[in-house]
Coordinates of C-alpha atoms in Angstrom, one line a residue:
M30 CA 0.0 0.0 0.0
N31 CA 3.0 2.3 0.6
V32 CA 3.7 2.2 -3.2
F33 CA 0.2 3.4 -4.1
R34 CA 0.3 6.1 -1.4
R35 CA 3.6 7.4 -2.7
L36 CA 2.4 7.4 -6.3
R37 CA -0.6 9.4 -5.3
Q38 CA 1.8 11.8 -3.6
L39 CA 4.0 12.0 -6.7
L40 CA 1.3 12.5 -9.4
N41 CA -0.7 15.7 -9.9
K42 CA -4.5 15.8 -10.3
K43 CA -4.5 15.6 -14.1
Q44 CA -2.1 12.6 -14.0
K45 CA -4.3 10.9 -11.4
R46 CA -7.3 11.3 -13.7
T47 CA -5.3 9.7 -16.5
V48 CA -4.4 6.8 -14.3
G49 CA -8.1 6.3 -13.5
L50 CA -8.8 6.2 -17.3
L51 CA -6.0 3.7 -17.8
I52 CA -7.4 1.4 -15.1
V53 CA -10.7 1.4 -17.1
L54 CA -8.8 0.6 -20.3
I55 CA -6.9 -2.2 -18.5
F56 CA -10.2 -3.7 -17.3
I57 CA -11.5 -3.7 -20.9
S58 CA -8.2 -5.4 -22.1
A59 CA -8.7 -8.1 -19.4
L60 CA -12.2 -8.8 -20.8
L61 CA -10.9 -9.1 -24.3
E62 CA -8.1 -11.4 -23.2
T63 CA -10.7 -13.6 -21.5
L64 CA -12.9 -13.5 -24.6
G65 CA -9.8 -14.6 -26.7
V66 CA -9.4 -17.7 -24.5
S67 CA -13.1 -18.5 -24.3
V68 CA -13.6 -18.5 -28.1
I69 CA -10.8 -21.1 -28.5
V70 CA -12.5 -23.6 -26.2
P71 CA -15.6 -24.3 -28.4
L72 CA -13.5 -24.2 -31.5
V73 CA -11.2 -27.0 -30.3
S74 CA -14.1 -29.0 -28.9
A75 CA -15.9 -28.7 -32.3
V76 CA -12.8 -29.8 -34.2
V77 CA -12.0 -32.7 -31.9
S78 CA -15.5 -34.1 -31.6
P79 CA -18.0 -32.1 -33.7
E80 CA -21.0 -34.5 -33.1
T81 CA -20.6 -34.5 -29.4
F82 CA -20.1 -30.8 -29.3
L83 CA -23.3 -30.0 -31.3
E84 CA -25.3 -32.4 -29.1
N85 CA -24.2 -30.5 -26.0
E86 CA -27.3 -29.1 -24.3
N87 CA -25.7 -25.6 -23.8
V88 CA -25.0 -25.3 -27.5
T89 CA -28.5 -26.4 -28.5
L90 CA -29.9 -24.0 -26.0
V91 CA -27.9 -21.1 -27.5
F92 CA -29.3 -21.7 -31.0
S93 CA -32.8 -22.2 -29.7
Q94 CA -32.7 -18.9 -27.7
L95 CA -31.4 -17.1 -30.8
G96 CA -34.0 -18.6 -33.0
I97 CA -31.4 -19.9 -35.4
E98 CA -31.4 -23.3 -37.1
Q99 CA -28.5 -25.3 -35.9
P100 CA -25.9 -25.7 -38.7
D101 CA -24.0 -28.8 -39.6
A102 CA -20.5 -29.4 -38.1
D103 CA -18.5 -28.0 -41.0
A104 CA -20.5 -24.8 -41.2
F105 CA -20.4 -24.4 -37.5
I106 CA -16.6 -24.8 -37.5
R107 CA -16.3 -22.1 -40.2
I108 CA -18.4 -19.7 -38.2
L109 CA -16.2 -20.3 -35.1
L110 CA -13.1 -19.8 -37.1
V111 CA -14.3 -16.4 -38.4
I112 CA -15.4 -15.3 -34.9
T113 CA -12.0 -16.3 -33.5
M114 CA -10.1 -14.4 -36.1
V115 CA -12.2 -11.3 -35.5
V116 CA -11.9 -11.5 -31.7
F117 CA -8.1 -11.9 -31.9
A118 CA -7.7 -9.1 -34.4
V119 CA -9.8 -6.7 -32.3
K120 CA -8.1 -7.8 -29.1
N121 CA -4.6 -7.2 -30.3
A122 CA -5.4 -3.9 -32.0
Y123 CA -6.9 -2.7 -28.7
L124 CA -3.8 -4.0 -26.7
L125 CA -1.5 -2.1 -29.1
F126 CA -3.6 1.1 -28.5
L127 CA -3.4 0.5 -24.7
Y128 CA 0.4 0.0 -24.8
Y129 CA 0.7 3.3 -26.8
V130 CA -1.4 5.2 -24.2
Q131 CA 0.5 3.7 -21.3
A132 CA 3.9 4.4 -22.8
R133 CA 3.0 8.0 -23.7
F134 CA 1.6 8.7 -20.2
V135 CA 4.7 7.2 -18.5
T136 CA 7.3 9.0 -20.6
K137 CA 5.6 12.4 -20.4
T138 CA 5.1 12.0 -16.7
E139 CA 8.8 11.0 -16.3
A140 CA 9.9 14.0 -18.2
S141 CA 7.7 16.4 -16.2
T142 CA 8.8 14.9 -12.9
S143 CA 12.5 15.2 -13.9
V144 CA 12.0 18.9 -14.7
R145 CA 10.0 19.4 -11.5
L146 CA 12.8 17.8 -9.4
F147 CA 15.5 19.9 -11.2
Q148 CA 13.5 23.0 -10.5
E149 CA 13.2 22.0 -6.9
Y150 CA 17.0 21.7 -6.7
L151 CA 17.6 25.0 -8.4
N152 CA 15.1 26.7 -6.0
R153 CA 16.8 25.5 -2.9
P154 CA 18.8 28.0 -0.9
Y155 CA 22.6 28.2 -1.4
E156 CA 23.0 27.0 2.2
F157 CA 21.5 23.7 1.2
Y158 CA 24.4 23.0 -1.1
L159 CA 27.0 23.6 1.5
N160 CA 26.3 20.1 3.0
A161 CA 24.5 18.5 0.1
D162 CA 25.6 15.2 -1.4
I163 CA 25.9 16.3 -5.1
N164 CA 26.4 12.8 -6.3
A165 CA 23.2 11.7 -4.7
M166 CA 21.4 14.6 -6.4
F167 CA 22.7 13.5 -9.8
Q168 CA 21.8 9.9 -9.0
T169 CA 18.2 11.0 -8.2
I170 CA 17.6 12.6 -11.6
N171 CA 19.7 10.2 -13.7
K172 CA 18.8 6.9 -12.1
D173 CA 16.1 7.1 -9.4
I174 CA 13.4 8.9 -11.5
P175 CA 13.8 6.4 -14.4
H176 CA 13.5 3.7 -11.8
V177 CA 10.3 5.3 -10.4
F178 CA 8.7 5.3 -13.8
E179 CA 9.8 1.7 -14.5
L180 CA 8.0 1.0 -11.2
L181 CA 4.9 2.8 -12.4
Q182 CA 5.0 0.8 -15.6
E183 CA 5.3 -2.4 -13.5
V184 CA 2.3 -1.3 -11.4
M185 CA 0.2 -0.9 -14.5
K186 CA 1.4 -4.2 -15.9
L187 CA 0.6 -5.7 -12.5
L188 CA -3.0 -4.4 -12.6
T189 CA -3.4 -5.7 -16.1
E190 CA -2.2 -9.2 -15.2
I191 CA -4.3 -9.3 -12.0
A192 CA -7.4 -8.2 -14.0
V193 CA -6.7 -10.9 -16.7
S194 CA -6.0 -13.6 -14.1
V195 CA -9.3 -12.8 -12.2
C196 CA -11.3 -12.9 -15.4
L197 CA -9.7 -16.2 -16.5
C198 CA -10.2 -17.7 -13.1
I199 CA -13.9 -16.8 -13.3
L200 CA -14.1 -18.5 -16.6
L201 CA -12.4 -21.6 -15.2
L202 CA -14.7 -21.6 -12.2
V203 CA -17.6 -21.9 -14.6
V204 CA -15.9 -24.8 -16.5
D205 CA -14.6 -26.8 -13.5
T206 CA -14.9 -25.4 -10.0
K207 CA -12.9 -28.1 -8.1
M208 CA -9.9 -28.0 -10.4
T209 CA -9.8 -24.2 -10.4
L210 CA -10.0 -23.9 -6.6
S211 CA -7.3 -26.5 -6.1
I212 CA -4.8 -24.7 -8.4
A213 CA -5.9 -21.3 -7.0
A214 CA -5.1 -22.4 -3.5
L215 CA -1.6 -23.5 -4.5
L216 CA -1.0 -20.2 -6.3
L217 CA -2.3 -18.2 -3.3
V218 CA 0.3 -19.9 -1.1
M219 CA 3.0 -18.9 -3.6
L220 CA 1.8 -15.3 -3.7
L221 CA 1.8 -15.1 0.1
F222 CA 5.3 -16.4 0.1
M223 CA 6.4 -13.7 -2.4
V224 CA 4.7 -10.9 -0.5
F225 CA 5.9 -11.8 3.0
V226 CA 9.2 -13.4 2.4
L227 CA 10.7 -12.3 -1.0
K228 CA 9.4 -8.7 -1.0
P229 CA 11.3 -7.6 2.2
K230 CA 14.5 -9.2 0.8
L231 CA 14.0 -7.4 -2.5
G232 CA 13.4 -4.1 -0.7
N233 CA 16.7 -4.5 1.2
L234 CA 18.5 -5.2 -2.1
G235 CA 16.9 -2.1 -3.6
Q236 CA 18.4 0.0 -0.7
G237 CA 21.8 -1.6 -1.3
R238 CA 21.5 -0.8 -5.0
L239 CA 20.9 2.9 -4.2
K240 CA 23.9 3.1 -1.9
Q241 CA 26.3 1.4 -4.3
Q242 CA 25.1 3.4 -7.3
V243 CA 25.8 6.6 -5.5
L244 CA 29.3 5.4 -4.5
T245 CA 30.2 4.2 -8.0
M246 CA 29.2 7.6 -9.4
K247 CA 31.1 9.4 -6.6
W248 CA 34.4 7.6 -7.2
M249 CA 34.1 7.9 -11.0
Q250 CA 33.4 11.7 -10.9
Q251 CA 36.1 12.4 -8.3
G252 CA 38.6 10.5 -10.4
I253 CA 37.7 12.2 -13.7
F254 CA 37.1 15.7 -12.4
G255 CA 40.3 15.7 -10.4
I256 CA 42.3 13.9 -13.2
K257 CA 45.2 16.4 -13.1
D258 CA 45.7 16.0 -9.3
V259 CA 45.2 12.2 -9.6
K260 CA 47.9 11.9 -12.2
V261 CA 50.4 14.2 -10.5
A262 CA 50.0 12.4 -7.2
A263 CA 50.0 9.0 -9.0
K264 CA 46.8 8.0 -7.3
E265 CA 45.1 6.2 -10.2
K266 CA 45.2 2.8 -8.3
Y267 CA 43.5 4.4 -5.2
F268 CA 40.5 5.7 -7.2
L269 CA 40.4 2.5 -9.3
R270 CA 40.3 0.3 -6.2
N271 CA 37.5 2.3 -4.6
F272 CA 35.5 2.4 -7.8
S273 CA 36.0 -1.3 -8.4
D274 CA 34.9 -2.2 -4.8
A275 CA 31.7 -0.2 -5.1
Y276 CA 30.9 -1.6 -8.6
H277 CA 31.5 -5.2 -7.6
K278 CA 29.2 -4.7 -4.6
L279 CA 26.6 -3.2 -7.0
A280 CA 27.0 -6.2 -9.3
A281 CA 26.6 -8.6 -6.4
V282 CA 23.3 -6.9 -5.4
T283 CA 22.1 -7.1 -9.0
G284 CA 23.0 -10.7 -9.2
R285 CA 21.0 -11.6 -6.0
Y286 CA 18.0 -9.6 -7.3
T287 CA 18.1 -11.7 -10.6
V288 CA 18.0 -14.9 -8.7
F289 CA 15.2 -13.9 -6.3
N290 CA 13.3 -12.4 -9.3
N291 CA 13.4 -15.7 -11.3
T292 CA 12.7 -18.1 -8.4
P293 CA 8.9 -17.5 -8.2
R294 CA 8.4 -18.1 -11.9
L295 CA 9.9 -21.5 -11.8
V296 CA 8.0 -22.5 -8.7
I297 CA 4.7 -21.3 -10.0
E298 CA 5.2 -23.1 -13.3
T299 CA 5.9 -26.3 -11.5
V300 CA 2.8 -25.8 -9.3
C301 CA 0.5 -25.2 -12.2
I302 CA 1.7 -28.1 -14.3
V303 CA 1.9 -30.6 -11.4
G304 CA -1.5 -29.5 -10.2
L305 CA -3.2 -29.8 -13.6
L306 CA -1.6 -33.2 -14.4
G307 CA -2.3 -34.4 -10.9
Y308 CA -6.0 -33.6 -11.2
M309 CA -6.1 -35.5 -14.6
L310 CA -4.4 -38.5 -12.9
V311 CA -7.0 -38.6 -10.1
C312 CA -9.8 -38.4 -12.7
V313 CA -8.4 -41.3 -14.7
M314 CA -7.7 -43.4 -11.6
N315 CA -11.4 -42.8 -10.6
G316 CA -12.5 -44.1 -14.0
A317 CA -13.6 -40.8 -15.6
D318 CA -14.4 -40.8 -19.3
M319 CA -11.7 -38.9 -21.0
R320 CA -14.1 -37.7 -23.7
N321 CA -15.9 -35.7 -21.0
L322 CA -12.7 -34.1 -20.0
V323 CA -12.0 -32.6 -23.5
T324 CA -13.9 -29.3 -22.9
P325 CA -12.6 -28.6 -19.4
L326 CA -9.0 -29.7 -20.3
T327 CA -9.1 -27.5 -23.4
A328 CA -10.3 -24.6 -21.3
F329 CA -7.6 -25.2 -18.8
A330 CA -4.9 -25.7 -21.4
M331 CA -5.8 -22.4 -23.2
A332 CA -6.1 -20.6 -19.9
A333 CA -2.8 -22.0 -18.8
V334 CA -1.2 -20.6 -22.0
R335 CA -2.3 -17.1 -20.9
L336 CA -2.7 -17.6 -17.1
M337 CA 0.6 -19.2 -16.2
P338 CA 2.7 -16.5 -17.9
S339 CA 0.3 -14.0 -16.3
V340 CA 0.9 -15.4 -12.8
N341 CA 4.7 -15.5 -13.5
R342 CA 4.6 -11.8 -14.6
I343 CA 2.6 -10.9 -11.4
S344 CA 5.5 -12.4 -9.5
T345 CA 8.1 -10.5 -11.5
H346 CA 6.2 -7.2 -11.3
L347 CA 5.9 -7.6 -7.5
S348 CA 9.6 -8.3 -7.2
T349 CA 10.5 -5.3 -9.5
I350 CA 8.2 -3.0 -7.5
A351 CA 9.8 -4.0 -4.2
Y352 CA 13.3 -3.5 -5.7
Y353 CA 12.5 0.0 -7.0
E354 CA 10.4 1.1 -4.1
P355 CA 13.4 2.8 -2.3
S356 CA 13.9 5.0 -5.4
L357 CA 10.2 6.0 -5.2
N358 CA 10.5 6.9 -1.6
F359 CA 13.7 8.9 -2.2
V360 CA 12.2 10.9 -5.1
C361 CA 9.0 11.7 -3.2
D362 CA 11.0 12.8 -0.1
N363 CA 13.1 15.1 -2.3
L364 CA 10.0 16.6 -3.9
N365 CA 8.4 17.4 -0.6
I366 CA 11.1 19.4 1.2
A367 CA 8.9 22.5 1.0
Q368 CA 10.9 24.6 3.5
L369 CA 14.0 24.4 1.3
K370 CA 13.0 27.0 -1.2
D371 CA 14.2 30.4 -2.2
A372 CA 11.9 33.4 -2.6
D373 CA 9.9 33.5 -5.9
L374 CA 11.9 36.2 -7.9
T375 CA 9.2 36.3 -10.6
E376 CA 6.9 38.1 -8.3
Q377 CA 9.4 40.9 -7.7
S378 CA 10.0 43.8 -10.1
G379 CA 11.3 47.3 -10.4
R380 CA 14.8 48.6 -9.7
M381 CA 16.8 49.0 -6.5
E382 CA 18.8 52.2 -7.1
L383 CA 22.1 52.6 -5.4
E384 CA 23.1 56.3 -4.9
D385 CA 24.6 56.4 -1.4
E386 CA 25.9 53.3 0.2
I387 CA 25.6 49.5 0.9
D388 CA 25.3 49.0 4.6
L389 CA 25.7 45.7 6.5
K390 CA 23.9 46.3 9.8
A391 CA 24.6 44.1 12.9
I392 CA 25.2 40.9 10.8
T393 CA 25.3 37.7 12.8
Y394 CA 26.0 34.5 10.9
S395 CA 27.1 30.9 11.5
Y396 CA 27.0 28.0 9.0
P397 CA 24.4 25.3 9.3
E398 CA 25.1 22.6 11.9
T399 CA 27.9 24.6 13.5
E400 CA 28.1 26.7 16.7
R401 CA 31.0 28.9 15.6
K402 CA 29.8 32.4 14.6
I403 CA 31.6 33.8 11.6
F404 CA 30.2 37.2 12.3
D405 CA 28.7 38.5 15.5
T406 CA 26.7 41.8 15.1
A407 CA 29.2 42.9 12.5
D408 CA 28.8 46.3 10.7
M409 CA 30.3 47.5 7.4
I410 CA 29.6 50.4 5.1
I411 CA 30.6 50.5 1.4
P412 CA 30.2 54.0 0.0
V413 CA 29.2 54.5 -3.7
G414 CA 32.3 54.9 -5.9
K415 CA 34.7 53.5 -3.3
S416 CA 36.7 50.2 -3.5
V417 CA 36.8 48.1 -0.4
G418 CA 39.3 45.3 0.3
V419 CA 38.7 42.6 2.9
I420 CA 41.8 41.1 4.5
G421 CA 42.0 38.1 6.8
S422 CA 43.4 34.7 7.4
S423 CA 41.9 31.6 6.0
G424 CA 38.5 31.0 7.6
A425 CA 38.2 34.5 8.8
G426 CA 35.0 35.0 6.7
K427 CA 36.2 36.8 3.6
T428 CA 34.2 34.6 1.2
T429 CA 31.3 34.5 3.7
I430 CA 30.9 38.3 3.7
I431 CA 30.7 38.3 -0.1
D432 CA 28.1 35.5 0.0
V433 CA 26.1 37.6 2.5
L434 CA 26.3 40.7 0.3
L435 CA 25.2 38.6 -2.7
G436 CA 22.2 37.4 -0.7
L437 CA 23.2 33.8 -1.1
L438 CA 23.6 33.4 2.7
E439 CA 20.9 34.9 4.9
P440 CA 22.2 36.1 8.3
Q441 CA 20.5 34.9 11.5
E442 CA 20.4 38.5 12.6
G443 CA 20.9 41.8 10.9
Q444 CA 20.3 43.2 7.4
V445 CA 22.1 44.0 4.2
C446 CA 20.7 47.4 3.0
C447 CA 21.0 49.3 -0.2
D448 CA 20.4 53.0 0.5
G449 CA 18.5 52.0 3.6
K450 CA 16.3 49.3 2.0
D451 CA 16.7 45.6 2.9
I452 CA 17.9 43.8 -0.3
K453 CA 15.5 41.0 0.5
E454 CA 12.5 43.3 -0.1
N455 CA 13.3 43.2 -3.8
Y456 CA 16.0 40.6 -4.3
A457 CA 15.6 40.4 -8.0
A458 CA 16.3 44.1 -8.4
W459 CA 19.4 43.8 -6.2
L460 CA 20.8 41.0 -8.4
H461 CA 20.4 43.2 -11.5
N462 CA 22.6 45.8 -9.9
I463 CA 25.6 43.6 -9.0
G464 CA 28.4 41.8 -10.8
Y465 CA 30.5 39.0 -9.3
I466 CA 33.7 37.2 -10.2
A467 CA 34.2 34.2 -8.0
Q468 CA 37.5 32.8 -6.7
N469 CA 36.8 29.7 -8.7
I470 CA 34.7 30.4 -11.7
Y471 CA 32.4 27.9 -13.3
M472 CA 32.4 27.6 -17.1
L473 CA 29.9 25.8 -19.3
D474 CA 31.0 23.0 -21.6
N475 CA 29.9 25.1 -24.5
T476 CA 31.0 27.9 -26.8
I477 CA 32.8 31.1 -25.8
R478 CA 29.6 33.0 -26.9
A479 CA 27.4 30.9 -24.5
N480 CA 29.8 31.4 -21.6
V481 CA 30.1 35.2 -22.0
A482 CA 26.3 35.5 -22.4
F483 CA 25.7 33.2 -19.4
G484 CA 22.1 32.2 -19.1
V485 CA 20.9 34.4 -21.9
E486 CA 18.6 32.8 -24.5
E487 CA 20.3 32.3 -27.8
D488 CA 18.0 34.6 -29.8
A489 CA 18.5 37.4 -27.2
V490 CA 22.3 37.4 -27.4
S491 CA 24.0 40.6 -28.7
E492 CA 27.2 39.8 -30.4
E493 CA 28.3 43.4 -30.3
R494 CA 27.9 43.3 -26.5
I495 CA 29.9 40.1 -26.3
W496 CA 32.8 41.7 -28.0
E497 CA 32.6 44.7 -25.7
V498 CA 32.8 42.4 -22.7
L499 CA 35.7 40.5 -24.1
K500 CA 37.5 43.8 -24.8
E501 CA 37.0 44.9 -21.2
A502 CA 38.3 41.5 -20.0
Q503 CA 41.4 41.9 -22.4
M504 CA 40.5 38.7 -24.2
E505 CA 39.3 40.2 -27.5
E506 CA 42.5 39.7 -29.4
Y507 CA 42.9 36.1 -28.2
V508 CA 39.4 35.1 -29.1
R509 CA 39.6 36.7 -32.6
S510 CA 42.8 34.6 -33.2
L511 CA 40.9 31.4 -32.6
P512 CA 39.8 29.5 -35.8
E513 CA 36.2 29.3 -34.7
G514 CA 36.2 32.6 -32.8
L515 CA 33.1 33.0 -30.5
D516 CA 31.9 29.5 -31.6
T517 CA 35.0 27.8 -30.0
V518 CA 33.9 25.1 -27.6
I519 CA 36.0 25.5 -24.4
G520 CA 35.3 22.0 -23.0
D521 CA 34.4 20.9 -19.5
R522 CA 35.4 23.7 -17.0
G523 CA 37.4 25.5 -19.8
V524 CA 39.9 22.8 -20.2
R525 CA 40.5 23.6 -24.0
L526 CA 41.3 27.3 -23.4

């Protein structure tokens, strides 16, 4: 039930309505699957023993109720063949339509959820990233969200198979109640075993998978991003050993999942076959006429062709859902950290004019989860037109004071004021007034043009303004000397410059 509760939490109202429509479509597909099996039974019986079949009181009753003269055996078989072809054509066309609707819904919802989570990450305050596990954040979008929507597909497939199995069981109950109840009891025992024994084990494996995937990505990124330091320090073996250890543990978890996932299928197959053949053996030993078993055995054989794989798939879907449930919990938890959100800048407008001074008033600040105060009721005034240098030892708070001025860090006490106005009153206007060059700058793996016009839409970029900026940065001559000029791709973190 936790999975369904979490999915309800994940989906919006429109998506929930679509799921409701899909459930109706799934139920219709189950009826068509059952109809496909049920039309085969009279066809096989008519072909094997046409006279006996036509003399059946139920067949005679159908024709009399319809007011139709009962045809001969050959004509009746031709009618059944045509009906069977039409039923299967309609059924499979409908199933293709259902698969299309399901796939379209899942892929669109996956894309919108990925965008929603990325937006959630971008909206979180800068302080969140001071202690955040960046590798886990990448893992959530790149791996966990695809796993969540694999889980959603598995849930829809599970509902489909359950609906088909229920409809087929009802059909078999009509044909032979005792045989159906006997096999159903055995299958129920197997399903209980899966739910109460295998599901917890698969959930634990899913948690282990999440942990090892984060570790493999962490060691890979640290080794690649720090490649210069890794090579200079000759530490390739260190990073390789840690990556190898994490990946081998991930492979072991995946291997155990594969074994657990395939076990129920083999057991269920054995139970179904042994149960059906055992029932036949008992009937023969009790002197039953095999001709009277043709119709029920045909029904069970045809149902088994569809039902046994269906039960196997139910087992597989339950295992996969349990395995990916930790990813679902992780994504939902990340999407519901409502308090970790910056102010909505789109609702702010206007300009914050600076004519006199920037004033830091009684600023008190300490980093999250620490007791040491970087500033304690500190004051500083920056007059217009003046340059201010901040000097201090490492850890004295030079970078922190810049981050407070930028509005990235919000002091526990005090204000940053622009001509007497708190910058948080119109933070968007404040950001439009300031420029910032960090100690360690970040560069896009893109062209020089895209990096200079950082975050500006392509159709809004002014090439004239780009050259002005490059001239001010004393880079114009260098960029003009490059074969591709502004279209030169600088590589990850500017490695090609």
